[in-house]
Amino acid sequence: MSGLNVIRPCAPRFHPKTTMKRIVTSATADSVYFLSGVHLYAMNAGTGALQWGLLISDARSRLSWEGEDPKQHLPLPPAPGAGPRRHPAYHDFLVGLAIQNNRVFVTSRSFTFALAADSGELLWEHYTRWNHDRPAVVGDTVYVPSSIMHALSTHDGSERWSYRTAWNGVTSVPVIDKDTLYVGSYDNAVYALDCASGHTRWVHHTGGRVYVAPMVDQGVLYAGSGDDWPRIFALDATGGQLLWRTSQTSDTRARLAVADGVLYTSDWRTGLGLIGLDPQSGTVVWQYGGLDNVSLLVHGHLLYAATALGDLYAFETPTHQLLWQQTVRPRAGAVSCMKLLGDELYVGFNGMGEYVDQFVSIHAINALTGGEDWSATVRWNVGTLDLA
């Protein structure tokens, strides 16, 4: 027990179940870290072997994640600054993670933790209420998106500054370019903040919640807003002025990526699937139909796309030539994360529900051929994935 949190090795019955096809020899010295429910796992990136796994849960939770008697979760005082608790039940889970300098930074709904990457040892914890997404780590600061934007010291978790948006809610992962932090909000706005002080540089009101997370490329910020089908827009990253806003919709929580002068996103509702936009105007310049709820990753001149139907695609971006296509799992489910390590692509897929016995999986894929090297299944939805 650490403060208000239970942190202990996860029960063996919740260990990932790995299926090995080929060892990724180039990745055996590295680790893949990912979240599943209230569990944090570290696995060998080359073999999928479990290195360590932890249960990290708020001790006030009465949700029985590992089969314990809920009565064992004794009522504890509210966390600092949380005020009185209105409901006896409190359901906690892990939200996001990021890795830097042999430290794993993890957010739950209520706390931010720093742990040693090699062992999972807790280094510090800090109360950050209602965390929404994964943190961003730059230099000696970890930026946590929650009901309030927090900037914490990576060394000891002490707070350097905090910023409250108008409606007390950040909708996206912080994006940092040079010395400016950009984030979308529930109050229909994009905020640009000074990384060092948290002072506002500009605010742009979008007319809808910012569900497509911002990204910055060559001085232009791209994002998408709208409560049902977000529309992509471009802002001057320095001053926040609107450059263009397209009538083209995108998937809610769609990913944006730029490669070789094309801005990529996805829109399954209109049947366009994977689409490429002119970054100067937002005009559609390319599309690859039939793809459902696409997650994107760009590396050099390659564009990788993973779909909710369990398919992976690799395109050569200047020509849009399809290099390979593979179906890596037989059941549909949202793509939760995608990372590249050398020539190996790691992809997480979630099931269609929210509870136990889902088909939830992590896959290690050869990025040159699309062949699967190993996979692992877990019980609860896979959150953020990172590599070190």
XYZ file of C-alpha atoms in Angstrom:
388
model
C 0.000 0.000 0.000
C 1.312 3.427 -0.941
C -0.702 6.340 0.403
C -4.200 5.974 -0.996
C -3.084 3.454 -3.621
C -2.635 -0.288 -3.729
C 0.470 -1.196 -5.746
C 1.467 -4.866 -5.832
C 2.367 -7.640 -8.278
C -0.652 -8.677 -10.317
C -2.093 -12.135 -9.775
C -0.653 -14.810 -12.130
C -4.068 -15.513 -13.640
C -3.994 -11.982 -15.066
C -0.597 -12.359 -16.727
C -0.619 -11.888 -20.523
C -0.860 -15.116 -22.531
C 1.817 -14.990 -25.236
C 1.914 -16.886 -28.537
C 5.389 -16.946 -30.082
C 6.055 -17.404 -33.811
C 9.468 -15.791 -34.230
C 11.890 -14.057 -31.892
C 12.581 -10.451 -32.829
C 16.327 -10.631 -32.230
C 16.823 -6.896 -32.777
C 14.414 -6.095 -29.917
C 15.386 -8.570 -27.186
C 17.252 -5.851 -25.249
C 14.134 -3.648 -25.213
C 10.813 -3.703 -23.395
C 7.225 -2.957 -24.321
C 5.061 -1.404 -21.596
C 1.279 -1.261 -21.721
C -1.809 -0.778 -19.556
C -4.808 -3.080 -19.176
C -7.518 -2.131 -16.686
C -5.677 -1.570 -13.414
C -2.593 -3.505 -14.559
C 0.740 -2.252 -15.872
C 2.854 -4.795 -17.750
C 6.473 -4.848 -18.921
C 7.263 -7.469 -21.563
C 10.363 -8.315 -23.560
C 9.911 -6.619 -26.933
C 11.665 -9.458 -28.746
C 9.866 -12.451 -27.243
C 6.731 -11.183 -25.502
C 7.906 -12.735 -22.230
C 6.540 -11.014 -19.122
C 9.222 -9.142 -17.174
C 6.960 -7.775 -14.464
C 3.326 -6.850 -13.915
C 1.678 -4.631 -11.320
C -1.788 -3.916 -10.049
C -2.120 -0.170 -9.436
C -5.449 0.833 -7.938
C -6.957 3.491 -5.739
C -7.589 1.857 -2.363
C -10.979 3.587 -2.208
C -12.171 1.512 -5.156
C -14.863 -1.054 -4.412
C -14.510 -2.655 -7.807
C -13.131 -6.185 -7.460
C -10.524 -6.307 -10.231
C -8.778 -9.437 -9.009
C -11.563 -11.287 -7.241
C -10.974 -9.946 -3.747
C -13.878 -9.412 -1.389
C -14.893 -5.758 -1.936
C -15.348 -5.447 1.827
C -11.577 -5.612 2.127
C -11.393 -2.188 0.493
C -11.876 -0.128 3.607
C -13.298 3.393 3.295
C -10.508 5.948 3.290
C -10.578 9.731 3.452
C -10.911 11.584 0.146
C -7.730 12.410 -1.712
C -6.266 15.859 -1.048
C -8.510 18.589 -2.411
C -11.141 16.139 -3.657
C -13.904 17.216 -1.272
C -16.455 14.834 0.244
C -17.240 11.640 -1.634
C -20.835 11.464 -2.820
C -20.876 7.816 -3.862
C -19.690 4.788 -1.874
C -18.415 3.028 -5.004
C -15.309 4.350 -6.729
C -14.090 2.623 -9.890
C -10.472 3.230 -10.791
C -8.375 2.240 -13.811
C -5.151 3.220 -15.533
C -5.370 5.833 -18.276
C -2.004 6.422 -19.933
C 1.768 6.063 -19.769
C 4.955 7.569 -21.147
C 8.607 6.570 -20.749
C 11.748 8.629 -20.349
C 15.209 7.942 -18.896
C 14.372 4.526 -17.428
C 11.216 5.831 -15.757
C 7.629 4.879 -16.548
C 5.112 7.656 -15.914
C 1.602 6.272 -15.455
C -1.716 8.034 -14.940
C -4.759 6.509 -13.283
C -8.061 8.346 -13.065
C -6.836 10.105 -9.923
C -3.033 9.914 -9.662
C 0.195 10.215 -11.603
C 2.959 7.724 -10.753
C 6.635 7.410 -11.611
C 8.076 3.889 -11.539
C 11.461 2.354 -12.310
C 11.302 0.872 -15.810
C 13.424 -2.172 -14.948
C 11.543 -3.266 -11.827
C 8.268 -1.358 -11.451
C 9.432 0.119 -8.140
C 7.371 3.163 -7.167
C 9.453 6.354 -7.152
C 6.724 8.918 -6.472
C 3.002 9.626 -6.830
C 1.023 12.851 -7.194
C -2.723 13.458 -6.979
C -4.048 14.733 -10.335
C -7.815 14.431 -10.388
C -9.770 13.036 -13.368
C -6.916 12.234 -15.720
C -8.159 11.821 -19.297
C -5.272 10.595 -21.419
C -1.597 9.724 -21.508
C 0.978 12.225 -20.227
C 3.707 13.850 -22.299
C 7.286 14.010 -21.011
C 9.778 16.594 -22.250
C 13.033 17.368 -20.470
C 12.495 17.239 -16.714
C 8.738 17.853 -16.821
C 5.776 15.500 -17.217
C 2.590 17.140 -18.501
C -0.650 15.482 -17.366
C -4.027 16.140 -19.066
C -6.859 15.974 -16.547
C -9.650 18.196 -15.291
C -6.709 20.593 -14.872
C -3.532 20.632 -16.967
C -0.628 19.734 -14.637
C 3.127 20.163 -15.103
C 5.098 17.972 -12.673
C 8.789 17.460 -11.984
C 9.988 14.126 -13.355
C 12.386 13.922 -10.410
C 9.983 14.002 -7.468
C 6.481 14.729 -8.807
C 6.304 18.223 -7.344
C 3.946 20.523 -9.215
C 5.524 23.278 -11.278
C 2.277 24.780 -12.519
C -1.330 23.946 -13.278
C -3.834 25.428 -15.712
C -7.622 25.245 -15.545
C -9.612 25.495 -18.779
C -13.027 27.141 -18.781
C -14.961 23.869 -18.434
C -12.377 21.995 -16.371
C -11.493 19.311 -18.856
C -8.686 18.547 -21.305
C -9.709 16.253 -24.173
C -6.385 15.390 -25.766
C -2.811 14.339 -25.191
C -0.570 17.410 -24.774
C 1.455 18.208 -27.879
C 4.718 20.067 -27.332
C 6.562 21.935 -30.053
C 9.657 23.881 -29.048
C 8.605 25.761 -25.879
C 4.826 25.688 -26.385
C 2.285 23.129 -25.187
C -0.926 22.658 -27.197
C -4.028 20.906 -25.923
C -7.700 20.550 -26.830
C -10.477 21.121 -24.328
C -14.107 20.313 -23.502
C -14.875 24.037 -23.665
C -14.603 24.044 -27.479
C -11.115 25.505 -27.649
C -7.461 24.828 -28.374
C -5.013 26.280 -25.850
C -1.372 27.208 -26.404
C 0.555 27.444 -23.127
C 4.115 28.363 -22.242
C 5.810 25.091 -21.251
C 7.888 26.640 -18.485
C 5.244 28.780 -16.771
C 1.841 27.548 -17.960
C 0.908 31.080 -19.035
C -1.570 31.396 -21.901
C -0.076 32.286 -25.269
C -3.335 32.084 -27.167
C -6.761 30.431 -27.159
C -8.689 29.547 -30.303
C -12.418 28.793 -29.969
C -13.410 25.999 -32.327
C -17.202 25.810 -32.047
C -17.056 22.183 -30.885
C -15.175 19.908 -28.537
C -11.673 19.068 -29.723
C -11.891 15.300 -30.146
C -9.156 14.956 -32.776
C -5.928 15.616 -30.871
C -3.737 18.481 -32.111
C -0.493 17.896 -33.949
C 2.056 20.439 -35.155
C 4.029 20.315 -38.392
C 6.152 23.124 -39.855
C 4.523 25.843 -37.787
C 0.938 24.738 -38.408
C -1.341 23.105 -35.837
C -3.888 20.588 -37.129
C -6.817 19.288 -35.068
C -10.505 18.408 -35.368
C -13.572 19.611 -33.488
C -17.269 18.769 -33.395
C -19.365 16.641 -31.061
C -20.508 14.044 -33.629
C -18.263 14.061 -36.706
C -15.268 16.337 -36.144
C -14.073 18.605 -38.939
C -10.371 19.133 -39.477
C -8.919 22.639 -39.203
C -5.498 24.293 -39.338
C -4.188 27.103 -37.134
C -1.046 29.176 -37.177
C 0.864 27.572 -34.300
C 2.466 30.857 -33.240
C -0.605 33.087 -33.041
C -3.597 30.745 -33.192
C -5.164 32.308 -36.306
C -7.422 30.046 -38.375
C -5.796 29.099 -41.693
C -8.537 26.819 -42.996
C -11.370 24.582 -41.882
C -12.513 21.775 -44.142
C -16.041 20.492 -44.659
C -14.504 17.023 -44.663
C -15.462 15.121 -41.513
C -13.273 12.613 -39.694
C -13.745 9.820 -37.203
C -14.231 10.826 -33.590
C -10.829 10.429 -31.910
C -9.217 10.069 -35.346
C -5.440 10.265 -35.557
C -3.614 12.811 -37.683
C -0.276 12.266 -39.402
C 1.776 14.238 -41.931
C 4.128 12.652 -44.454
C 5.618 13.961 -47.705
C 3.346 16.975 -47.884
C 0.049 15.189 -47.143
C -2.087 15.332 -43.971
C -3.671 11.942 -43.249
C -6.787 11.135 -41.232
C -9.787 8.779 -41.525
C -13.560 8.918 -42.082
C -15.457 5.633 -42.292
C -18.924 7.263 -42.166
C -18.627 8.677 -45.695
C -16.907 5.562 -46.996
C -13.675 7.398 -47.760
C -11.781 5.378 -45.163
C -8.178 6.568 -45.078
C -7.893 10.053 -46.576
C -5.085 12.434 -47.455
C -5.614 16.202 -47.300
C -3.658 19.064 -48.790
C -2.124 20.660 -45.650
C -2.376 24.086 -47.298
C -6.141 23.980 -47.882
C -7.718 20.854 -46.377
C -8.792 19.604 -49.825
C -8.964 15.805 -50.205
C -6.131 14.705 -52.511
C -6.170 10.923 -51.926
C -8.348 8.267 -50.365
C -8.262 4.524 -49.728
C -11.790 3.308 -49.070
C -13.211 0.560 -46.911
C -11.121 1.142 -43.786
C -12.995 1.404 -40.481
C -11.783 3.494 -37.500
C -8.172 3.832 -38.566
C -5.142 4.458 -36.355
C -2.125 5.940 -38.140
C 1.638 5.960 -37.699
C 4.190 7.629 -39.989
C 7.870 6.722 -40.168
C 9.999 8.256 -42.875
C 8.278 7.583 -46.198
C 6.023 4.868 -44.783
C 2.445 5.173 -43.544
C 1.047 2.388 -41.359
C -2.707 2.075 -40.833
C -4.459 -0.274 -38.394
C -8.239 -0.736 -38.557
C -10.975 -1.844 -36.170
C -11.442 -5.007 -38.265
C -7.966 -6.216 -37.284
C -6.244 -5.331 -40.561
C -2.864 -3.655 -40.994
C -1.719 -1.746 -44.078
C 1.636 -0.280 -45.082
C 1.812 2.417 -47.773
C 4.769 4.147 -49.410
C 3.752 7.776 -48.943
C 5.043 9.662 -51.997
C 3.292 7.227 -54.371
C 0.636 5.758 -52.018
C 1.633 2.313 -53.229
C 0.287 -0.433 -50.960
C 3.338 -2.381 -49.780
C 1.545 -5.034 -47.756
C -1.728 -5.851 -46.035
C -2.270 -8.352 -43.228
C -5.190 -9.456 -41.058
C -3.703 -9.985 -37.618
C -6.808 -10.922 -35.600
C -10.190 -12.461 -36.417
C -12.422 -10.204 -34.321
C -13.279 -6.541 -34.582
C -12.148 -4.074 -31.946
C -10.809 -0.565 -31.633
C -7.109 0.066 -32.210
C -5.767 1.491 -28.956
C -2.102 2.152 -29.737
C 0.633 1.686 -32.316
C 4.401 2.120 -31.880
C 7.453 1.382 -34.002
C 10.808 0.092 -32.746
C 13.328 -0.317 -35.542
C 11.636 -2.623 -38.049
C 9.054 -3.929 -35.580
C 5.522 -2.551 -35.250
C 3.624 -3.031 -31.966
C -0.169 -2.717 -32.132
C -2.818 -2.973 -29.413
C -6.434 -3.965 -30.168
C -9.371 -3.775 -27.771
C -12.582 -5.784 -27.666
C -16.021 -4.355 -28.256
C -17.113 -4.240 -24.603
C -15.645 -2.984 -21.356
C -15.487 -5.997 -19.071
C -13.769 -9.384 -18.679
C -13.367 -12.123 -21.299
C -12.916 -9.734 -24.179
C -10.632 -10.497 -27.082
C -7.937 -7.957 -26.237
C -4.478 -8.331 -27.731
C -1.001 -6.921 -28.406
C 0.803 -7.855 -31.631
C 4.459 -7.598 -32.686
C 4.547 -7.217 -36.477
C 7.488 -7.138 -38.885
C 7.121 -3.641 -40.342
C 8.797 -4.649 -43.634
C 6.615 -7.664 -44.445
C 3.550 -7.501 -42.187
C 4.325 -10.920 -40.721
C 3.379 -11.471 -37.075
C 6.256 -12.412 -34.759
C 4.377 -12.769 -31.479
C 1.100 -11.787 -29.831
C -0.285 -11.622 -26.309
C -3.842 -11.530 -24.966
C -5.045 -9.893 -21.746
C -8.366 -9.593 -19.937
C -9.101 -5.870 -20.109
C -8.804 -3.144 -22.690
C -5.269 -2.196 -23.658
C -4.425 1.423 -22.944
C -1.302 3.297 -23.970
C 1.688 1.315 -25.209
C 5.288 2.527 -25.142
C 8.759 1.120 -25.725
C 12.159 1.507 -24.121
